[in-house]
Coordinates of C-alpha atoms in Angstrom, one line a residue:
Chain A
X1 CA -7.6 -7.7 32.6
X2 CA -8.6 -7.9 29.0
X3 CA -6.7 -8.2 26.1
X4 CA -5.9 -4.3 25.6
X5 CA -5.5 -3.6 29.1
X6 CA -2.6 -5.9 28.8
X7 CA -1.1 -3.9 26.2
X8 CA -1.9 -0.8 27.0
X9 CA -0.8 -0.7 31.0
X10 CA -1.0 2.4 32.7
X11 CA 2.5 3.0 33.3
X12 CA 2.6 2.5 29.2
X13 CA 0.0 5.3 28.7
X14 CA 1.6 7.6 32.0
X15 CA 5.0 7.5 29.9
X16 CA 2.9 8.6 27.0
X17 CA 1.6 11.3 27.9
X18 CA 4.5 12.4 30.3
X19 CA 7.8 11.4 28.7
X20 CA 11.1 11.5 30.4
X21 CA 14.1 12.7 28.9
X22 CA 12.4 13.9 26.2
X23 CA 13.8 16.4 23.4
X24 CA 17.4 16.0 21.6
X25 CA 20.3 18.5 22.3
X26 CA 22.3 19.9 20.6
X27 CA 26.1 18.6 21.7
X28 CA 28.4 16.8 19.4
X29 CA 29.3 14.7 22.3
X30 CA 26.0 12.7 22.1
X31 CA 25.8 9.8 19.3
X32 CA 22.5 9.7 17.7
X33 CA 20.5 7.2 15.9
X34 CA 17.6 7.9 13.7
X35 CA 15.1 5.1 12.8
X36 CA 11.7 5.8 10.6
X37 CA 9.8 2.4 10.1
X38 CA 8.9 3.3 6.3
X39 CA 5.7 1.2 6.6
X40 CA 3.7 2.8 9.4
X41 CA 5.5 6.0 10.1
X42 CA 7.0 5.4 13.3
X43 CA 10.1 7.8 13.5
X44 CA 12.2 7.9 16.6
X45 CA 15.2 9.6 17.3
X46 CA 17.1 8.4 20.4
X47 CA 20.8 10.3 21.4
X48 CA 22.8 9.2 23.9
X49 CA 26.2 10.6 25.8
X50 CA 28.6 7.7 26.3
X51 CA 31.6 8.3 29.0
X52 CA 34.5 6.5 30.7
X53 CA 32.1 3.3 29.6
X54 CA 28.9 4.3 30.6
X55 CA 25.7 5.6 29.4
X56 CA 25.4 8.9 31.2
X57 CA 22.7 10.1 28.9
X58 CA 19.8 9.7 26.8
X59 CA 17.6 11.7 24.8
X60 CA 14.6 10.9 22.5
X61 CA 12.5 12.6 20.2
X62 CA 10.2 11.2 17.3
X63 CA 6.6 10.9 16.7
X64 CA 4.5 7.8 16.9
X65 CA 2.0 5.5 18.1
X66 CA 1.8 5.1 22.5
X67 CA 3.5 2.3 22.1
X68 CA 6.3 3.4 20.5
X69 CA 6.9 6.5 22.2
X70 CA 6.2 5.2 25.7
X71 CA 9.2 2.6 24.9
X72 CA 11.4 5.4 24.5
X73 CA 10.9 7.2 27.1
X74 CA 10.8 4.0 29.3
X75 CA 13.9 3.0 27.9
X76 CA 15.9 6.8 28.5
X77 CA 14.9 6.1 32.4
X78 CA 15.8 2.8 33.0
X79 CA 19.3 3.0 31.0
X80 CA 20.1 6.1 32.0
X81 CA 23.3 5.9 34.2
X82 CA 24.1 2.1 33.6
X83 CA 27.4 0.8 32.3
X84 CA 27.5 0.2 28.4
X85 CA 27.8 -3.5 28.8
X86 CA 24.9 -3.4 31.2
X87 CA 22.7 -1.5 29.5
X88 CA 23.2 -3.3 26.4
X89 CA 22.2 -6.5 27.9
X90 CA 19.3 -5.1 29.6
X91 CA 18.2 -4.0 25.9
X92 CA 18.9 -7.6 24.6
X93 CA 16.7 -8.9 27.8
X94 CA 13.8 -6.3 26.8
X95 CA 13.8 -7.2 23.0
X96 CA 13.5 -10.8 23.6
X97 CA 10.6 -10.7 25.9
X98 CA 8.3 -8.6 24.1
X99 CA 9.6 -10.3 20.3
X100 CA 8.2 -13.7 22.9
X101 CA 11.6 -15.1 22.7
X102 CA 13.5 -16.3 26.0
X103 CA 15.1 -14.1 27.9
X104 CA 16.9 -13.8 31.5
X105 CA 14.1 -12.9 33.9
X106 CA 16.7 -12.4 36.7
X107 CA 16.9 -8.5 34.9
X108 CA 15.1 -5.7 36.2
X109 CA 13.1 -4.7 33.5
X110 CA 11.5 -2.0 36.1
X111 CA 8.5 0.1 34.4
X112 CA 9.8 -1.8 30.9
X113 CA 8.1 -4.9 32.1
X114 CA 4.8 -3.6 31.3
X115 CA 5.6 -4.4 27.5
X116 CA 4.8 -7.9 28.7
X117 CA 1.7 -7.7 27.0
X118 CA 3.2 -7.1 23.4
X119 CA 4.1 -10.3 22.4
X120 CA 0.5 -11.2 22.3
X121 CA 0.5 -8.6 19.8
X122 CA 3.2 -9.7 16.7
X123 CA 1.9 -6.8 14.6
X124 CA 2.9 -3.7 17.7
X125 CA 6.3 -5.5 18.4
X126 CA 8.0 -3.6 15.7
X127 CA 6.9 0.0 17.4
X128 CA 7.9 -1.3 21.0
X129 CA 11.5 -2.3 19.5
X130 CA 12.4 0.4 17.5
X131 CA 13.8 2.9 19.8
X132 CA 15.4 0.6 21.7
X133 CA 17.1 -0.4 18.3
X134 CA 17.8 3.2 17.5
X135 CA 19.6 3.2 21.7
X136 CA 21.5 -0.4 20.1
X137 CA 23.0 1.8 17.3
X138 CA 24.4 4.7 19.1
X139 CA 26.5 2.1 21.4
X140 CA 27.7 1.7 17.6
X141 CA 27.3 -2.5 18.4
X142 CA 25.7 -3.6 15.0
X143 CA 27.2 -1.6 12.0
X144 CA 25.1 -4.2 9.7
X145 CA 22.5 -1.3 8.5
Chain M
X1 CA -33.6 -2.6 -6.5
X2 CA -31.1 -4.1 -2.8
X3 CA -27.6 -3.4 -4.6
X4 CA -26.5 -5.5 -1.6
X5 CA -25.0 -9.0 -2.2
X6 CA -25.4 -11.9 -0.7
X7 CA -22.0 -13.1 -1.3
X8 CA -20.0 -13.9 1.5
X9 CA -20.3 -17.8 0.9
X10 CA -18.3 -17.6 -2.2
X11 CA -15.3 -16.0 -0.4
X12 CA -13.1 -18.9 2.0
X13 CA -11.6 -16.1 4.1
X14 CA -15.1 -14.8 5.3
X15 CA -16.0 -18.3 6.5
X16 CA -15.0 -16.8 9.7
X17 CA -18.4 -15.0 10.1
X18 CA -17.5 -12.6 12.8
X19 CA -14.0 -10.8 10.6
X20 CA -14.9 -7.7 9.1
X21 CA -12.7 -6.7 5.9
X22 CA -11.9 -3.2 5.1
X23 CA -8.7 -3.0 3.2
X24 CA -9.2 -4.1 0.0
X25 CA -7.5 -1.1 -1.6
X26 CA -4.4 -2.7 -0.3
X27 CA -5.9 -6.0 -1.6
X28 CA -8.9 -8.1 -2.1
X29 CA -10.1 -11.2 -0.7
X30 CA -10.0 -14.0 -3.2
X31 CA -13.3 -16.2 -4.6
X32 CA -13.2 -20.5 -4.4
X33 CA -13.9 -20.1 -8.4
X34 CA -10.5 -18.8 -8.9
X35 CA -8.5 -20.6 -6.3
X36 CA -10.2 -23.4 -7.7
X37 CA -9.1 -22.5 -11.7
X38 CA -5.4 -22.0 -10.5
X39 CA -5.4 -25.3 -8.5
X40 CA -6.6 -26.8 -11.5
X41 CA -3.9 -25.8 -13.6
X42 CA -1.2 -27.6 -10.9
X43 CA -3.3 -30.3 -11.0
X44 CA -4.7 -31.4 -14.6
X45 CA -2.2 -29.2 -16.9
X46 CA 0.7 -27.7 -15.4
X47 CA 2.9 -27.4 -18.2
X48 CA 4.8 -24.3 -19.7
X49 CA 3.2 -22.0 -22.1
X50 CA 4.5 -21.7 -25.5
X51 CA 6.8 -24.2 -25.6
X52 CA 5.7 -27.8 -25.6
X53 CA 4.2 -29.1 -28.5
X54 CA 2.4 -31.8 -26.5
X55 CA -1.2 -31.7 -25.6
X56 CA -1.1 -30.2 -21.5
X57 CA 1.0 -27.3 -22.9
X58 CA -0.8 -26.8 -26.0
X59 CA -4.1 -26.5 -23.1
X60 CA -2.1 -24.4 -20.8
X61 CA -1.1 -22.3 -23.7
X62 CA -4.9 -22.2 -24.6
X63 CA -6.0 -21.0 -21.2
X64 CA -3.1 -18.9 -20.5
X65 CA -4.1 -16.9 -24.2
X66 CA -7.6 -16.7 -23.5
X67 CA -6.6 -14.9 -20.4
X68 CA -5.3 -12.1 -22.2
X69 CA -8.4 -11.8 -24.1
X70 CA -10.5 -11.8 -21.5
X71 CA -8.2 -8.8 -19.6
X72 CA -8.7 -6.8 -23.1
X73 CA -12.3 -7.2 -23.5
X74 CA -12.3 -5.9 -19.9
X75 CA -10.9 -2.7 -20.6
X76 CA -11.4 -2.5 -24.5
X77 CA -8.3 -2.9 -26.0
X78 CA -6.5 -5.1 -28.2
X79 CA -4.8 -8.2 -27.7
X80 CA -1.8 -7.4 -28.1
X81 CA -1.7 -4.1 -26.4
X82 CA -2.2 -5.9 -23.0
X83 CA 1.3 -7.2 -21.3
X84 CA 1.1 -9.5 -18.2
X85 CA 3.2 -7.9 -15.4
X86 CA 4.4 -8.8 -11.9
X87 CA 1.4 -6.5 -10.9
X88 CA 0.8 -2.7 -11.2
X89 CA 3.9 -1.3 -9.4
X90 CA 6.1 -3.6 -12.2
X91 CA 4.1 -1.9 -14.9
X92 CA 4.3 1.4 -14.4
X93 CA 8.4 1.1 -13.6
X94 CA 8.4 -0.5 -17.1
X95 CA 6.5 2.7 -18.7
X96 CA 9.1 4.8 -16.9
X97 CA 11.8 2.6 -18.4
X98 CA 10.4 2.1 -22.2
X99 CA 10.0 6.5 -22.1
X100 CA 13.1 7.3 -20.2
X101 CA 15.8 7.8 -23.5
X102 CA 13.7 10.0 -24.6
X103 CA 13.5 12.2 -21.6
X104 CA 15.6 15.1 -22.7
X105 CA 17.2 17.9 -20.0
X106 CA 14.6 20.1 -19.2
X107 CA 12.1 18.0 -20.3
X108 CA 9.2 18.1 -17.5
X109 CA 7.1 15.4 -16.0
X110 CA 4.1 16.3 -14.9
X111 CA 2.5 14.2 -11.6
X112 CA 0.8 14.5 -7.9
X113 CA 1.1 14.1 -5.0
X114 CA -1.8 11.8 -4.7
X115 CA 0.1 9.1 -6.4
X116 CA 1.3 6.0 -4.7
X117 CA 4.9 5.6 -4.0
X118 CA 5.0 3.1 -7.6
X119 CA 4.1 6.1 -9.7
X120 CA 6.1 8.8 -8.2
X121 CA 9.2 7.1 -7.3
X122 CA 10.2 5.6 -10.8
X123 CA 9.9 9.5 -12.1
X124 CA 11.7 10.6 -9.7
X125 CA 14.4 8.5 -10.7
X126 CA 14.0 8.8 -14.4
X127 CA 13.7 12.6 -13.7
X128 CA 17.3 12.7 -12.0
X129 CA 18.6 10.4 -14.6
X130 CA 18.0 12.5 -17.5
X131 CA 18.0 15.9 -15.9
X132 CA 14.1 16.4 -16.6
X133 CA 11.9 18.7 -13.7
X134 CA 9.2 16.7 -12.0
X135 CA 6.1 19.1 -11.5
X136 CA 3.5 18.1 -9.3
X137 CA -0.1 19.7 -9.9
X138 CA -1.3 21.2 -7.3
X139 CA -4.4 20.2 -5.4
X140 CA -7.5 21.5 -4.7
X141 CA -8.5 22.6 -0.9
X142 CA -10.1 19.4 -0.8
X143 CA -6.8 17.4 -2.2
X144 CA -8.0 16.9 -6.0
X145 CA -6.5 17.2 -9.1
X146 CA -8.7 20.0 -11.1
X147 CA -8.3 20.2 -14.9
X148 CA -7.6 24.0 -14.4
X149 CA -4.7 23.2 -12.2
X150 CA -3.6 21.0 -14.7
X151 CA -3.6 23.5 -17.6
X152 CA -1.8 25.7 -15.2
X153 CA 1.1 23.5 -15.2
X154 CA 0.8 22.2 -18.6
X155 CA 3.7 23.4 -21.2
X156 CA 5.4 22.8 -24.5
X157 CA 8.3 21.3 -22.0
X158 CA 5.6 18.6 -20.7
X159 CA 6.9 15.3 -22.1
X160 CA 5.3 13.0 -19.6
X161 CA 1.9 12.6 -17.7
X162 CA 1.7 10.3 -14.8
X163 CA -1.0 10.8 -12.5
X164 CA -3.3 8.1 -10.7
X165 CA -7.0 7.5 -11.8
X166 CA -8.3 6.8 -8.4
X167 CA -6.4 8.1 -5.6
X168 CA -5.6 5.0 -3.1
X169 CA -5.6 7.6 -0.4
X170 CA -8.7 10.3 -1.2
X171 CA -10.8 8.1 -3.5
X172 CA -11.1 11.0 -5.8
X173 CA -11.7 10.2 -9.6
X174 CA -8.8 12.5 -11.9
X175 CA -10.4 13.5 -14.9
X176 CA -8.2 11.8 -16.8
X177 CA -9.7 11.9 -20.3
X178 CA -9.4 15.6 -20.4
X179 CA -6.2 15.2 -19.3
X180 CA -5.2 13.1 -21.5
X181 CA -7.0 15.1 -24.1
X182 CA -5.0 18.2 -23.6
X183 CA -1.7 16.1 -22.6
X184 CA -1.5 14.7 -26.3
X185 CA -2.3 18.4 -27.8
X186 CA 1.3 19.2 -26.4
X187 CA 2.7 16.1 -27.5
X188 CA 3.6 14.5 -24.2
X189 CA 2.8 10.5 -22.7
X190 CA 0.0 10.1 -20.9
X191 CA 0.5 6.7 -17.8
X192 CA -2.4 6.4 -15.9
X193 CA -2.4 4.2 -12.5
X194 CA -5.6 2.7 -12.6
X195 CA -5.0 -0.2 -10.1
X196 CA -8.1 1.5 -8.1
X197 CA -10.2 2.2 -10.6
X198 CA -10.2 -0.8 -12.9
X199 CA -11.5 -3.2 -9.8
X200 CA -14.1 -0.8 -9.5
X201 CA -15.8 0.8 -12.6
X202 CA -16.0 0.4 -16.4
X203 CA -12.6 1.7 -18.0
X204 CA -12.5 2.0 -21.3
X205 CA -8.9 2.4 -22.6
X206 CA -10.0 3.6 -26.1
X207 CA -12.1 6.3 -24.3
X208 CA -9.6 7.4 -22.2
X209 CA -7.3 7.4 -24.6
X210 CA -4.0 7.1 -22.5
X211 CA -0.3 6.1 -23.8
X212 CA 0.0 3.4 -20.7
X213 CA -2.4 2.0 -18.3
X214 CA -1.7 -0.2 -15.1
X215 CA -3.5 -2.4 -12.8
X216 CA -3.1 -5.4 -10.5
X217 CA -4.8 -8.6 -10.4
X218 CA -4.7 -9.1 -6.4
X219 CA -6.8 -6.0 -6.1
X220 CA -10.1 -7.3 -7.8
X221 CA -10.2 -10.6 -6.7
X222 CA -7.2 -12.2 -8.5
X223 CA -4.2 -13.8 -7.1
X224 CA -0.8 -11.5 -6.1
X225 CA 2.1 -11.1 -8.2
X226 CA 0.3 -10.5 -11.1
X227 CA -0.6 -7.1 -13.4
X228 CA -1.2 -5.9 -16.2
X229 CA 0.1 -3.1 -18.3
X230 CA -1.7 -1.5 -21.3
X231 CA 0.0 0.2 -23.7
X232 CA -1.0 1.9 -27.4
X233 CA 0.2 -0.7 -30.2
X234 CA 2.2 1.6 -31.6
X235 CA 4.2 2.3 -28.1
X236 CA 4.8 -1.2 -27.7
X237 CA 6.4 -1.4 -31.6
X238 CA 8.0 1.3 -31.0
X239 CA 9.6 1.2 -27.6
X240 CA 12.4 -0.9 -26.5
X241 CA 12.2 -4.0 -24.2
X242 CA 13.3 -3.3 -20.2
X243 CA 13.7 -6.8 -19.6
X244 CA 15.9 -9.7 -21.6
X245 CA 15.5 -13.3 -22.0
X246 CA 13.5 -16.5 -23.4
X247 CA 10.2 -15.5 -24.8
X248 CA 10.6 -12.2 -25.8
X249 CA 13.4 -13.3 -28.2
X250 CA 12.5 -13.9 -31.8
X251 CA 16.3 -14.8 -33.3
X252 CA 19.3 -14.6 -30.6
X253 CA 23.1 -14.7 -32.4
X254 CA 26.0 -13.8 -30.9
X255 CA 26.3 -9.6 -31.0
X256 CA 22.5 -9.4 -32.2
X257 CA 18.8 -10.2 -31.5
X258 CA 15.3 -10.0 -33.2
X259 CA 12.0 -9.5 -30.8
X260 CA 8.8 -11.3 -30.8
X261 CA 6.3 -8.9 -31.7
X262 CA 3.9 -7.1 -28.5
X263 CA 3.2 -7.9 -26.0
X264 CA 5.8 -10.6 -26.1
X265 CA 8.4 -8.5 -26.6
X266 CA 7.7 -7.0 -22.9
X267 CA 7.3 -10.7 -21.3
X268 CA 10.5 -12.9 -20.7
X269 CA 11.0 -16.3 -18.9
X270 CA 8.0 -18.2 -17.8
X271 CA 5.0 -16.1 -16.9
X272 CA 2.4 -16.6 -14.1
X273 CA 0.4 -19.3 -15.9
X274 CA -1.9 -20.0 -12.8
X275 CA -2.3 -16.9 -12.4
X276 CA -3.0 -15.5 -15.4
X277 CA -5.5 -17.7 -15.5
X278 CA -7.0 -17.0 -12.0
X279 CA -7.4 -13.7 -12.8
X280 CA -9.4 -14.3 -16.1
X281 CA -11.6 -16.3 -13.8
X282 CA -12.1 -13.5 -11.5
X283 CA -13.0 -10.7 -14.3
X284 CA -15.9 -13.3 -15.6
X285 CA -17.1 -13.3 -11.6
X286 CA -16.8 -9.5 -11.6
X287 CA -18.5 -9.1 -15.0
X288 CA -20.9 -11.4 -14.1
X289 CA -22.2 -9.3 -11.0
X290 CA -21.2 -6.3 -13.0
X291 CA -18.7 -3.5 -12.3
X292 CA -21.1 -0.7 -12.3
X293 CA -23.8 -2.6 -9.7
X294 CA -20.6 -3.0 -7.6
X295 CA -19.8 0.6 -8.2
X296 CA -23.3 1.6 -6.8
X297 CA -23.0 -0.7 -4.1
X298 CA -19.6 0.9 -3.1
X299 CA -21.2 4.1 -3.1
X300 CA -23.8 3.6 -0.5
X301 CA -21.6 1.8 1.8
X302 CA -19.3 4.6 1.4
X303 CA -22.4 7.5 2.1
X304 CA -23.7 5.1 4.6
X305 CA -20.4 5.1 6.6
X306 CA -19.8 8.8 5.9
X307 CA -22.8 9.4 7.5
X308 CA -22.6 7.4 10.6
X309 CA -18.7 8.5 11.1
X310 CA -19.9 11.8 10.9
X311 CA -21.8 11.2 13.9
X312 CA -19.3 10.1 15.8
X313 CA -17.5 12.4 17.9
X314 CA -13.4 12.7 17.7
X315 CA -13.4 11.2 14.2
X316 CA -11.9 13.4 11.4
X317 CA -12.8 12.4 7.6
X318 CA -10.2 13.6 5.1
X319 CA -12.1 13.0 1.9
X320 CA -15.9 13.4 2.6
X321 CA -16.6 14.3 -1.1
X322 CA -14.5 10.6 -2.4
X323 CA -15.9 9.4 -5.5
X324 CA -14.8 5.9 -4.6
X325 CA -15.6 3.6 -1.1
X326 CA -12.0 5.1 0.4
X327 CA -12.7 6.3 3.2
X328 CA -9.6 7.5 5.4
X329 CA -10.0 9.3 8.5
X330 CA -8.5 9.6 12.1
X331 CA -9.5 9.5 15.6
X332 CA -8.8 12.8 17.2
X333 CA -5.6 12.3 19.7
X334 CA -5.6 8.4 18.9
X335 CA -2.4 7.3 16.8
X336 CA -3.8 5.0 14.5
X337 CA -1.8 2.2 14.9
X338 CA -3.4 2.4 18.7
X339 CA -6.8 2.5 17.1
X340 CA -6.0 -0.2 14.5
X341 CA -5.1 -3.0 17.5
X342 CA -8.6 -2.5 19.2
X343 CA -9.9 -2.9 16.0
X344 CA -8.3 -6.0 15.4
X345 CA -9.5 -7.0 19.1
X346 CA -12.7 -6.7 17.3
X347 CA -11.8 -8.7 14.1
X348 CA -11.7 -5.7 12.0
X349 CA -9.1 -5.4 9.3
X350 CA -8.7 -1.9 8.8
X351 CA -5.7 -0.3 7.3
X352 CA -3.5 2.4 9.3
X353 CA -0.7 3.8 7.9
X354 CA 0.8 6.0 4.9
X355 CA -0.9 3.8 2.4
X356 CA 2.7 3.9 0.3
X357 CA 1.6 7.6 -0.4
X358 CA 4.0 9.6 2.1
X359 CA 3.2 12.9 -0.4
X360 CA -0.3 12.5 0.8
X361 CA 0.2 12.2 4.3
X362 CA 2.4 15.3 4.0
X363 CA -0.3 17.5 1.9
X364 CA -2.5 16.6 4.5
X365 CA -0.1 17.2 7.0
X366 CA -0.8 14.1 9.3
X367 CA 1.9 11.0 10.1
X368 CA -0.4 8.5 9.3
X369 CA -4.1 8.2 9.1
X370 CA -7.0 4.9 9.0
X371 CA -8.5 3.6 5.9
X372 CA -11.3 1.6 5.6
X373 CA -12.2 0.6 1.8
X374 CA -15.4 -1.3 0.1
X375 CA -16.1 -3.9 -2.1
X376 CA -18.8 -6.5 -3.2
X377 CA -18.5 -8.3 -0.2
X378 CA -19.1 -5.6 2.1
X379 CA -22.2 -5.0 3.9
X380 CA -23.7 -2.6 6.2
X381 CA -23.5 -4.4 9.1
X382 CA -19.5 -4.6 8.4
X383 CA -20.0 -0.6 8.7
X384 CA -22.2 -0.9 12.0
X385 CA -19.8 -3.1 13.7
X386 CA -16.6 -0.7 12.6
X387 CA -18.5 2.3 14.0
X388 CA -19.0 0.1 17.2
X389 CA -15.5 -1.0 17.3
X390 CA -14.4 2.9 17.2
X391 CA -16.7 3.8 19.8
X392 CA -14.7 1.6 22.2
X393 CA -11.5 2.4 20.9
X394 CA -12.4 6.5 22.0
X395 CA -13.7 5.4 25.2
X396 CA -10.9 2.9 25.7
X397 CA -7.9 5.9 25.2
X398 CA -10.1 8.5 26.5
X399 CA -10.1 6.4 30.5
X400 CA -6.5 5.9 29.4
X401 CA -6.3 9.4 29.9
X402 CA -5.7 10.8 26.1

């Protein structure tokens, strides 16, 4: 496998061109989180419905590079029904691995693990982060921004 | 006459022989002869300017003066109409600082949306500050700024002109001396951006004519951090100061103070001495090989890589009439961000992106798009091995299935 096919897996360019969860709705219930990253363009939109403490939904909707929209797509499907806590931790996991910082392997990254590659990569990491920071900010954790 | 140069050896970054560099609109690779004139200054004279009556500042002061004259031969003007800045995005705030009290309501700015995010923005700003309209002229089909379109938008209201000389985007040249021509006739301020022309051609302030003028040094050859701003003599006696401190201080009492007389006036605290100097150093390597031969060589790089993008299927060219070697295009169904990573694979530096010109991207209704830009150390086989490079980024996302 060369160095793109590493980055650009299969299951990477299968969520690209056939997203999950795809397109926002309109229900006051969901929170939503809107990140642009001013210098490339990436915009994602990512919505989720929080209940009784866990994630029972997620939505996404943006424009971007594979790599960015695959992530967001990949992240609606493997979050999707997970306890806050859970999820949230499974977000930490998935940031850390592809940012090439330590993580706990013991998670189930599931089609997520395919961002492997990334880190090999320090100038993509910001588009296969930033939905799952937009997901981070409608769990309203970090109100630093 | 080969306008190609066989220059490569004089630039440290391009030791590496297989990197291809593109993006030199965003900034240029720097020459040994000025990383070796600002490494001398740290190392045989680095004292302040202006100061120290001892002999290192008196030769610091020296260098750092000749520097200046060196930027205004450059462009033909005066001394002391050229103002060292933090680079070109730092000058043209400061024009839009010095002209904004006397930005009346209803005053109108006149600019484009080809300029880059430093020459829009500050209007924008000064334009909700003082209640002023900003007009944008509106493009051609082809995304240029016509003189007809300008009249068309010209009006006794106009009180300020800001509009780019070379778009970093298109690579179209405004006809700015016209402009500036029929700008004056209605008693408004003329600031051009030229921080892509003045790398690239002969500017002649005088000629032009223009109130303000910007540039940065990092973008022909000089080191980062570091502009200039021209202005008309009679501006710079006329306007206030933006900026407060040592330097630009003549007599300083309790309730009062006197200013030093242009440019002073619009430098405070201790400049960029080594790079001041640097930059000197690279104007006297541009002038030596001489603007308009680089212009010329641009310009068949740029037709040569028209042509053989052309040829290539999926690619889309968004300014194949540029004036300047910008060339900004997209692969059909290929983010370029996606396309920009193979690239790199490749050791291409290529820029993707919204070049800080969001207006452009939206006139030309695209997220983002690639750039690849010229300059003297360019070759054609830098071209050849980009065209390769695309080639396998198509055939790469097309078995990915896109």
């Amino acid at each position: 496998m060369n160095r793109m096919e590493n980055l650009y897996r299969q299951i990477i360019m299968e969520h690209y061109k056939n997203p999950r969860n795809k397109g926002l709705v309109d229900d006051e219930r969901y929170n939503k989180s809107h990140i642009r990253n001013p210098s490339c363009g990436d915009d994602v939109t990512i919505q989720t419905l929080v209940e009784g403490g866990e994630v029972k939904d997620i939505r996404h909707e943006g424009s971007g590079c594979s790599i960015c929209c695959s992530s967001a797509s990949v992240l609606s499907a493997l979050l999707k029904r997970r306890p806050v806590e859970e999820a949230q931790y499974i977000s930490t996991q998935y940031v850390n691995m592809v940012s090439g910082q330590s993580y706990d392997t013991d998670v189930e990254l599931e089609d997520a693990e395919a961002y492997q590659g990334v880190k090999q990569f320090p100038a993509r990491i910001k588009c296969a982060t930033i939905a799952w920071q937009a997901f981070e900010d409608t769990l309203g954790g970090d109100d630093d921004e | 006459m080969d306008l190609d140069f066989d220059i490569r050896a004089d630039f440290p970054v391009l030791d590496d022989e297989t990197l291809v560099y593109l993006d030199t609109a965003a900034t240029s690779l720097t020459p040994h002869r000025v990383l070796h004139k600002m490494n001398d200054y740290y190392r045989k004279y680095s004292a302040n300017v202006h100061r120290g009556v001892y002999r290192l500042s008196h030769e610091a002061t020296e260098l750092y003066n000749d520097a200046r004259r060196t930027v205004a031969r450059l462009i033909n003007a005066e001394e002391d109409e050229v103002v060292f800045t933090r680079g070109a995005s730092n000058a043209l705030n400061m024009v839009a600082r010095m002209l904004a009290p006397y930005i009346q309501e209803g005053d109108e700015i006149i600019t484009s949306e080809l300029e880059h995010h430093s020459h829009f923005l500050p209007w924008q700003r000064i334009a909700k500050e003082r209640g002023a309209k900003l007009i944008f002229v509106p493009l051609d089909q082809n995304g240029r700024i016509q003189l007809q379109a300008f009249k068309n938008v010209l009006s006794p209201r106009t009180r300020v002109v800001a509009l780019t000389h070379v778009s970093n985007v298109m690579g179209y040249l405004t006809p700015i001396e016209k402009i500036t021509e029929l700008a004056h006739a209605h008693g408004a301020y003329v600031s051009v951006d030229a921080a892509q022309s003045v790398p690239h051609m002969e500017v002649d302030v005088k000629r032009i004519d223009c109130d303000f003028l910007a540039f940065s040094a990092h973008k022909m050859l000089g080191p980062t951090g570091f502009g200039i701003l021209y202005g008309k003599r009679k501006h710079l006696d006329a306007f206030e100061p933006v900026e407060f401190g040592g330097d630009m201080v003549g007599i300083a009492e309790k309730d009062t103070l006197t200013y030093q007389k242009p440019p002073l006036k619009f430098e405070t605290g201790t400049p960029p001495i080594a790079e001041a100097i640097g930059f000197a150093e690279a104007i006297d390597y541009l002038e030596e090989k001489g603007l308009e031969t680089i212009r010329e060589h641009e310009k068949r790089l740029a037709e040569y890589a028209h042509k053989a993008l052309s040829g290539l299927e999926d690619v889309v060219i968004y300014n194949k009439d540029a004036d300047a070697g910008i060339i900004t295009f997209n692969l059909k169904g290929v983010h370029p961000h996606d396309v920009v990573t193979v690239l790199d694979d490749d050791n291409i530096a290529l820029r993707a992106g919204h070049h800080c010109a969001q207006l452009v991207m939206q006139w030309l209704s695209v997220a983002a798009t690639l750039r690849a830009s010229f300059y003297l150390y360019n070759t054609r086989d830098d071209i050849d091995r980009l065209i390769e490079s695309l080639k396998r980024a198509r055939d790469f996302f097309k078995d990915a299935g896109l």
